Short mmCIF file of C-alpha atoms and ligand atoms in Angstrom, two decimals:
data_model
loop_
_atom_site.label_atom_id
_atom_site.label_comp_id
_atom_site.label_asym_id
_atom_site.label_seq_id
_atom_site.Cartn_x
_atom_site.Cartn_y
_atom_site.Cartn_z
CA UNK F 821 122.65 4.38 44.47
CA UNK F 822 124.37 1.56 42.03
CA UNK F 823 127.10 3.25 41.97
CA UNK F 824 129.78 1.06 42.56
CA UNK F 825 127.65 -1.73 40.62
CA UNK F 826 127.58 0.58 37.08
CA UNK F 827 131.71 0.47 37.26
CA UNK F 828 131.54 -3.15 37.71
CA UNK F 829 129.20 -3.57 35.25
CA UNK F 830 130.63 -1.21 32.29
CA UNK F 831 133.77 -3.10 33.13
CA UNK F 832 132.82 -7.01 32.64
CA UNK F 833 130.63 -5.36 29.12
CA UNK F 834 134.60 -3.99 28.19
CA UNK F 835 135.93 -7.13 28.71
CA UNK F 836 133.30 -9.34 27.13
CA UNK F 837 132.81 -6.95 24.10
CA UNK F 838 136.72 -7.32 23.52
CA UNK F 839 136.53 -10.88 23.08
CA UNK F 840 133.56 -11.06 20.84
CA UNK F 841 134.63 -8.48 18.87
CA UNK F 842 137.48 -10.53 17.38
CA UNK F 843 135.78 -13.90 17.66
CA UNK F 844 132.75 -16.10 19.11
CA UNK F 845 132.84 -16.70 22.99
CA UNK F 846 133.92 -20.44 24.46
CA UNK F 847 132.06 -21.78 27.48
CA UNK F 848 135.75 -21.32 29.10
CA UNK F 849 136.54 -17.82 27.86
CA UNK F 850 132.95 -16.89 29.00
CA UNK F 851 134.15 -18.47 32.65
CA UNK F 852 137.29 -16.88 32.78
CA UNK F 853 136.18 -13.59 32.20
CA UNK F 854 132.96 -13.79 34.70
CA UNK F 855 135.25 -15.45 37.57
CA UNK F 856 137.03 -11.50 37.69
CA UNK F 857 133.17 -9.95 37.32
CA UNK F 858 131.63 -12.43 39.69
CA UNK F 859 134.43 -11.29 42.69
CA UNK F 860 133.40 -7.68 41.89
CA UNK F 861 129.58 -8.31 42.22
CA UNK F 862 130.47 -10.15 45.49
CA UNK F 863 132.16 -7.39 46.80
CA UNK F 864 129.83 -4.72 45.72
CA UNK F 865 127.03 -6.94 47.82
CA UNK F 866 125.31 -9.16 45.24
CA UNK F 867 124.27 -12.36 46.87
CA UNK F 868 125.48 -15.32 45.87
CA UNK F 869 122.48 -17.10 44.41
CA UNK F 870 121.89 -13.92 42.60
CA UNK F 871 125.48 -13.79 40.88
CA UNK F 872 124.33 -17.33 40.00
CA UNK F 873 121.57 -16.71 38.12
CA UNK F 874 123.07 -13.35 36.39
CA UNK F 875 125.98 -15.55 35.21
CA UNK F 876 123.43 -18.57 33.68
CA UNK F 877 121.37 -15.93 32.23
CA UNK F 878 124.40 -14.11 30.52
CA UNK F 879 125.74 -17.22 29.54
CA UNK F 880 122.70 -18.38 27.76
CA UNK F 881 123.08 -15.16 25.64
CA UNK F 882 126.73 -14.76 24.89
CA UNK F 883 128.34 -18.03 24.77
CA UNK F 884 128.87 -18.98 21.28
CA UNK F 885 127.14 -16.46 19.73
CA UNK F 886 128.98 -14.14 16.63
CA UNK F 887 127.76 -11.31 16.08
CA UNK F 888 127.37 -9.46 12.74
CA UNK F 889 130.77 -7.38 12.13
CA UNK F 890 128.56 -3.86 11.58
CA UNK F 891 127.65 -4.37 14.66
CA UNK F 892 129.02 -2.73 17.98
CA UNK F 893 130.30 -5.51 20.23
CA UNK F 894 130.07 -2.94 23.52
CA UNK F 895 126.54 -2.25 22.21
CA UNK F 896 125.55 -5.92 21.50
CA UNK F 897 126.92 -6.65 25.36
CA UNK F 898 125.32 -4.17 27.38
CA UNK F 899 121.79 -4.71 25.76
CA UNK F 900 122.39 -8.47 26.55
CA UNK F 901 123.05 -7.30 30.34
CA UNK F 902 120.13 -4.74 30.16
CA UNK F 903 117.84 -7.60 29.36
CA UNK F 904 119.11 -10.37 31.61
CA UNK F 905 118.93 -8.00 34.57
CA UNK F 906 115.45 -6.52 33.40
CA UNK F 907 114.22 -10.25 33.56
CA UNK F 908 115.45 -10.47 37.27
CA UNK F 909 113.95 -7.15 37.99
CA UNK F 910 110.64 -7.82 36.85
CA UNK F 911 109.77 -10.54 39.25
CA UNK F 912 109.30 -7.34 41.78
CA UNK F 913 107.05 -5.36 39.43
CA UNK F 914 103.27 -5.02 41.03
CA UNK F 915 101.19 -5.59 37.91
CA UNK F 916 99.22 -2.33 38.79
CA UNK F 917 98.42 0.91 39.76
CA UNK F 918 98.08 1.47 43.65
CA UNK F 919 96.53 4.93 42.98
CA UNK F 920 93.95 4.31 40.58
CA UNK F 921 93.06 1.38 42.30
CA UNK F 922 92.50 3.26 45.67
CA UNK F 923 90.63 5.89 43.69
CA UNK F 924 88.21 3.21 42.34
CA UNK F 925 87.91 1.24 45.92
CA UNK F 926 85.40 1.85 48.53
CA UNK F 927 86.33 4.14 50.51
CA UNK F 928 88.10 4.27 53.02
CA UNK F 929 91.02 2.01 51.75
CA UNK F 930 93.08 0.94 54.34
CA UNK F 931 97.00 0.15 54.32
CA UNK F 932 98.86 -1.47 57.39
CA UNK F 933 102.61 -0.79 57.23
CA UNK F 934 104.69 -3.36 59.00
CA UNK F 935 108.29 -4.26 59.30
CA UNK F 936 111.16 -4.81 62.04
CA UNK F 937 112.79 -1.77 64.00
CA UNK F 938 113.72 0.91 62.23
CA UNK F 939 113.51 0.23 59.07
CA UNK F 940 111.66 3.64 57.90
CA UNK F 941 108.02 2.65 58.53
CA UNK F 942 106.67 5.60 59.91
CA UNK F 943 108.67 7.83 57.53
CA UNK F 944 107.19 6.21 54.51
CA UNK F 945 104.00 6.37 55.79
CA UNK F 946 104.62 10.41 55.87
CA UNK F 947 105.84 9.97 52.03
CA UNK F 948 102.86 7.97 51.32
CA UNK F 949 100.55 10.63 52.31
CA UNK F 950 102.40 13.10 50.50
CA UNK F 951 101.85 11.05 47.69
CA UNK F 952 98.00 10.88 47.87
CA UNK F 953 97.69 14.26 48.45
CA UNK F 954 99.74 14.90 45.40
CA UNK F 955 97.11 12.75 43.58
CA UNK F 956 94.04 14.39 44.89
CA UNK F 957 93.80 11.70 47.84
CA UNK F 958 92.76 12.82 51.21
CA UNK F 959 94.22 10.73 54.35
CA UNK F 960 94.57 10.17 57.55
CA UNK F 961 97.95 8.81 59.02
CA UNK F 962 97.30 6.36 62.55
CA UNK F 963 100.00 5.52 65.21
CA UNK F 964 99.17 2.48 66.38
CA UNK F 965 102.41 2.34 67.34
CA UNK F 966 101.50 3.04 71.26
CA UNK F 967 104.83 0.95 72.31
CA UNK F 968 107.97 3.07 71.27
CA UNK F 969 108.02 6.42 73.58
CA UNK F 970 107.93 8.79 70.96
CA UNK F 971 106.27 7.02 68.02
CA UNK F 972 103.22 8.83 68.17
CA UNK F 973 104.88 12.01 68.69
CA UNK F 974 107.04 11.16 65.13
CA UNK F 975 103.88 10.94 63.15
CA UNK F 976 102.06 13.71 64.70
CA UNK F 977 104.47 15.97 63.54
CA UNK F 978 104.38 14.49 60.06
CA UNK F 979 100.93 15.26 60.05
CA UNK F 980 100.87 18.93 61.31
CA UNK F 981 103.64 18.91 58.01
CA UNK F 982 101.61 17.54 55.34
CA UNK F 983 98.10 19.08 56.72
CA UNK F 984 96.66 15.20 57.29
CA UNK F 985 94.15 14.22 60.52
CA UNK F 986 96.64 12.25 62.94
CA UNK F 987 94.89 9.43 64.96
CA UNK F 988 96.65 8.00 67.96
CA UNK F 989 96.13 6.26 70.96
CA UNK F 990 98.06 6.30 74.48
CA UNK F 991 101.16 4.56 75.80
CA UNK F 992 100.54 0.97 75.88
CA UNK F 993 96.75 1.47 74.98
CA UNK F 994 95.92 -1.98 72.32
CA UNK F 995 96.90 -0.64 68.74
CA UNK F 996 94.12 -2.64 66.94
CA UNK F 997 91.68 0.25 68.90
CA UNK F 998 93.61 2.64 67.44
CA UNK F 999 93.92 1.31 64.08
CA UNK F 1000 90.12 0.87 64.40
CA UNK F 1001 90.02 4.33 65.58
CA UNK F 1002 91.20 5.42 62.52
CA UNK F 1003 88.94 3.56 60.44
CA UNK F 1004 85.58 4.97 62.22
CA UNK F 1005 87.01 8.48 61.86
CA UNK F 1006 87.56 8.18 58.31
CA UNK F 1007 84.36 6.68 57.47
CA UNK F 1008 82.93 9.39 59.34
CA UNK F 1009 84.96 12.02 57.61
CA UNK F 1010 84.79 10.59 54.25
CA UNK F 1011 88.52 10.09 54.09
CA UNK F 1012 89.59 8.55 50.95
CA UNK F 1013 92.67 6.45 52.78
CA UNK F 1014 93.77 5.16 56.03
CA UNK F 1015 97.31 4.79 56.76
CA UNK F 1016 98.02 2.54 59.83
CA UNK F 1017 101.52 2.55 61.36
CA UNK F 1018 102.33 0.02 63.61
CA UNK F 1019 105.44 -0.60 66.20
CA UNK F 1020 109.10 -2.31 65.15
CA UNK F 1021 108.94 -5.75 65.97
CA UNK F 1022 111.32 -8.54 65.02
CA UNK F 1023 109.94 -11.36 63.22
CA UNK F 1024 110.59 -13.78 65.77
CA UNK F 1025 108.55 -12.00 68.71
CA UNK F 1026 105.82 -14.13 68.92
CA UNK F 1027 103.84 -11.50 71.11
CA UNK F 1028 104.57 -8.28 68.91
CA UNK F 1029 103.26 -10.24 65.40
CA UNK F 1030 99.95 -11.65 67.60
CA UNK F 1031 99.87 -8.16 68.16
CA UNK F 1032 99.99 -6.76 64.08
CA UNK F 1033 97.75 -10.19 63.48
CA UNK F 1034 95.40 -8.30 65.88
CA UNK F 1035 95.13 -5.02 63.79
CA UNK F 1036 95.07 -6.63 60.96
CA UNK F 1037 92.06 -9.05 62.04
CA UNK F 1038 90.45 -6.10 62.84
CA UNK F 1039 90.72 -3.37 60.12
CA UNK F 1040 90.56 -5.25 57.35
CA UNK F 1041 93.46 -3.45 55.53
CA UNK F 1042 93.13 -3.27 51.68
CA UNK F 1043 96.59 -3.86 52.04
CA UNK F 1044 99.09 -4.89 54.08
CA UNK F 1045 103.33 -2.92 52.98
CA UNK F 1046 105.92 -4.78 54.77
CA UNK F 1047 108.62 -2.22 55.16
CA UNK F 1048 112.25 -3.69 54.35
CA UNK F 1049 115.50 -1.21 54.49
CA UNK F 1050 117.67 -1.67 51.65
CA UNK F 1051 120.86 -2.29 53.47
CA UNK F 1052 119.62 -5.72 55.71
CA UNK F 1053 120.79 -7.70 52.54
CA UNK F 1054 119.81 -11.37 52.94
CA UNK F 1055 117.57 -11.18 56.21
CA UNK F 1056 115.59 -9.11 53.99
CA UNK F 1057 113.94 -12.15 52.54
CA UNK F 1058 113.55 -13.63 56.09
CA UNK F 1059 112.07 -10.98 57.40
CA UNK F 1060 109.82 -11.12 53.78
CA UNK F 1061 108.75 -14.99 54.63
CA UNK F 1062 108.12 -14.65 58.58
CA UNK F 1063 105.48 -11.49 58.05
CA UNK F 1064 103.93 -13.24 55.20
CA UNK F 1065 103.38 -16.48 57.41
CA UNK F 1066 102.75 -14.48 59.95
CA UNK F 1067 100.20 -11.93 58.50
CA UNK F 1068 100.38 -11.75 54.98
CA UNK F 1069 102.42 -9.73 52.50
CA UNK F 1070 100.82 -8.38 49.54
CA UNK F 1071 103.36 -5.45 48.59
CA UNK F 1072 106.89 -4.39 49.65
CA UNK F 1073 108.61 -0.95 49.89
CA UNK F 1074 112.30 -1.18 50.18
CA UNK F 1075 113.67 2.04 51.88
CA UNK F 1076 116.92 3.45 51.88
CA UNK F 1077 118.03 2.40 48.15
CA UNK F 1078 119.92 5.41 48.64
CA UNK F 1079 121.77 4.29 51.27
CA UNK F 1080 123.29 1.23 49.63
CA UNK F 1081 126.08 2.56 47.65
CA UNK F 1082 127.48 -0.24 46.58
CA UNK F 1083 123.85 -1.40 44.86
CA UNK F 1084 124.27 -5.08 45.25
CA UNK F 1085 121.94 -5.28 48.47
CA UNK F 1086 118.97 -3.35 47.00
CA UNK F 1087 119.48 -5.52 43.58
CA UNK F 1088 119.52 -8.97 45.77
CA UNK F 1089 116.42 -8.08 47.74
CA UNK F 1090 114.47 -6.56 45.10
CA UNK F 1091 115.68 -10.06 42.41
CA UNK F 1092 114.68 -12.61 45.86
CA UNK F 1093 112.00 -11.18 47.32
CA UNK F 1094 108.92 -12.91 45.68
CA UNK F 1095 106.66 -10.16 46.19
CA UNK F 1096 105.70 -7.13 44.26
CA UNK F 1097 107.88 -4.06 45.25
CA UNK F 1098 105.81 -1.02 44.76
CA UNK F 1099 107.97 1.93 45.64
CA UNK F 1100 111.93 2.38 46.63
CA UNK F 1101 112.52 4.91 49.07
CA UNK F 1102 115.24 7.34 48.31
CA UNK F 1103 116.07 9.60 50.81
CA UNK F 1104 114.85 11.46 53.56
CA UNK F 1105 112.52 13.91 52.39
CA UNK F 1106 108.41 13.64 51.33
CA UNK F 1107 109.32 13.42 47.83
CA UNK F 1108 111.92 10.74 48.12
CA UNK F 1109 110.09 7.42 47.14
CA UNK F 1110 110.17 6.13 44.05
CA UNK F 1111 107.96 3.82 42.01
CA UNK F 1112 109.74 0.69 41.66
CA UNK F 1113 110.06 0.09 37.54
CA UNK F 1114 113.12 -2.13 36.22
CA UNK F 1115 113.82 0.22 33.40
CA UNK F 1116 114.81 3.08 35.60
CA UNK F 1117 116.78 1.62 37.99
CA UNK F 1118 118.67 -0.19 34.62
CA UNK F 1119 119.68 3.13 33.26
CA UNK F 1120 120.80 4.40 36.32
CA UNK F 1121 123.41 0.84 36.20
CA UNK F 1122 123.91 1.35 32.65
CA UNK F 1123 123.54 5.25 31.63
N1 GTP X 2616 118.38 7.72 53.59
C1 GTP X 2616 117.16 7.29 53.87
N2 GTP X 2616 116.76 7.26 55.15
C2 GTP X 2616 115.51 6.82 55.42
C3 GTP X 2616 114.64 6.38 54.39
N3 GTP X 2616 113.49 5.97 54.99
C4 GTP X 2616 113.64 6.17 56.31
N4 GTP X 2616 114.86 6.68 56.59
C5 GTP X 2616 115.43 7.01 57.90
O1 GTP X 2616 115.46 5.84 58.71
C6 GTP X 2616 115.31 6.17 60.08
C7 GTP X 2616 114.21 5.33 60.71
O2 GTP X 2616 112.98 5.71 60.13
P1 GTP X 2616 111.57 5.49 60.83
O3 GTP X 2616 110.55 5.91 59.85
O4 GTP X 2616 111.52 6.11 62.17
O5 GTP X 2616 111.57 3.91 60.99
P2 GTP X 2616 110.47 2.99 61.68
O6 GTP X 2616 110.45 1.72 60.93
O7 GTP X 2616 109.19 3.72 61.81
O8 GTP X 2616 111.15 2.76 63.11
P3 GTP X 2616 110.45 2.12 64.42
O9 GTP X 2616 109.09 2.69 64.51
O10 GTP X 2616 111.35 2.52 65.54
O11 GTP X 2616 110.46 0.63 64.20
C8 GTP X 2616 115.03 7.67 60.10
O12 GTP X 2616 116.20 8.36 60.42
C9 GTP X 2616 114.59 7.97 58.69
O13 GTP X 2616 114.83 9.30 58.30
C10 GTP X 2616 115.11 6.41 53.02
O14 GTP X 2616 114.45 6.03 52.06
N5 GTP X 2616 116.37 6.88 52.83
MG1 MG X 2617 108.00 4.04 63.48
#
């Protein structure tokens, strides 16, 4: 993860820190020395827009300033970087803590997990529960994915793995029963979390979202994850705006960080997104998803 993104970085902070070391930086000498950065952010994924605003928010910060002669110009540069970015990367920070506030909800709290096809939905639902039950949380994990042959199979299994009540329906049965399912048996049961998977469906199938605006309608979810895979790059933030017109969006996990090698595509979906990212998911097994927080993914650019 990032790692084609920390060379490119540690390279442009080489170049600008050579400059300023002798001298304050023009306008122009800041321009000629991003135009070689900017091609390598563009071809290690970075959207456009986003190389845009990295560039006016460096520029704000090193053009024409000198800096003290005891101090290290590689230094001064890469904390200049490390704070630009940071600002980006905060816009996806969820002001809070999903565990404690589950633990201080009603109970059950309920989560729907939505997103297009295959984009690790039902897998992070799996991590998910590993994570409550790592945190004293009780749960039970429901397919209301009754369209995909196979879906409910997937999360059965993931159930049986991680020791959690599996609710499902059958093929083609309506998966706002099942979702509701789910619900009574967890009221029922005391269950401290409901975790509702729901079927692939691309943003523009009218009949699929009627469908997830059906389950939703009728459990009530807490929450509502949409589920976006680190490597769809700009789509991502179609995909983002459809579901939240749609259904409503209140928090995003972005899988497969670990996928994108490059970097750029997780960075431009996590700086565009406009909606709190609350974990990354980094690989394939229960323990692979990460709390989103700027600081860590900047030290793994810049350590
Ligand atoms: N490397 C990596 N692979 C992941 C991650 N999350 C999910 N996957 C893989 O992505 C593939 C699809 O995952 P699923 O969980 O089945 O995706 P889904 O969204 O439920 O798919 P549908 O139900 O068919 O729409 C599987 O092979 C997962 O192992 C991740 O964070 N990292
Ligand atoms: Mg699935």
């Amino acid at each position: 993860m990032f790692r084609r993104l920390k060379q490119v970085f540690s390279e442009a902070i080489g170049k600008f820190a050579e400059t300023l070391s002798t001298k304050e930086l023009s306008h122009r000498e800041f321009e000629e020395i991003f135009q070689e950065f900017e091609l390598s952010l563009l071809e290690a994924d970075v959207a456009y827009d986003i190389v845009q605003l990295v560039r006016k928010s460096l520029a704000d910060e090193i053009v024409g300033k000198r800096i003290s002669r005891f101090s290290d110009p590689a230094e001064y540069v890469r904390s200049v970087f490390f704070k630009s970015l940071k600002e980006l990367l905060d816009r996806g920070v969820y002001r809070g803590d999903i565990i404690a506030e589950i633990k201080s909800a009603p109970k059950p709290y309920v989560i729907v997990f939505m997103g297009v096809n295959g984009v690790g939905k039902t897998t992070t639902i799996a991590k998910f529960a590993y994570l409550l039950r790592s945190n004293g949380l009780n749960s039970v994990v429901v397919a209301s994915d009754t369209f995909r042959a196979g879906a409910q199979e997937q999360l059965e299994l993931h159930s049986k793995r991680l020791g959690v009540t599996f609710i499902g329906g059958k093929y083609r049965s309506d998966p706002a029963a099942v979702a509701k399912d789910g619900v009574i048996h967890a009221v029922r049961n005391n269950v401290d979390v409901v975790l509702v998977d729901t079927a692939g469906r691309m943003h523009t199938d009218v009949d699929l979202m009627n469908e997830v605006k059906k389950v939703v309608r009728v459990v009530r979810p807490n929450m509502k994850i949409l589920i976006l895979d680190a490597l769809t790059g700009n789509d991502a933030v179609n995909q983002v705006t459809w579901f939240d017109g749609q259904v409503g969006v209140d928090a995003v996990i972005l899988t497969k960080a670990d996928a994108d090698v490059k970097g750029g595509s997780a960075l431009s979906i996590i700086m565009s997104l406009g909606k709190p990212i609350l974990y990354l998911g980094v690989g394939q097994r229960y323990e692979d998803l990460m709390p989103y927080n700027s600081e860590v993914l900047l030290r793994r650019m810049f350590d």
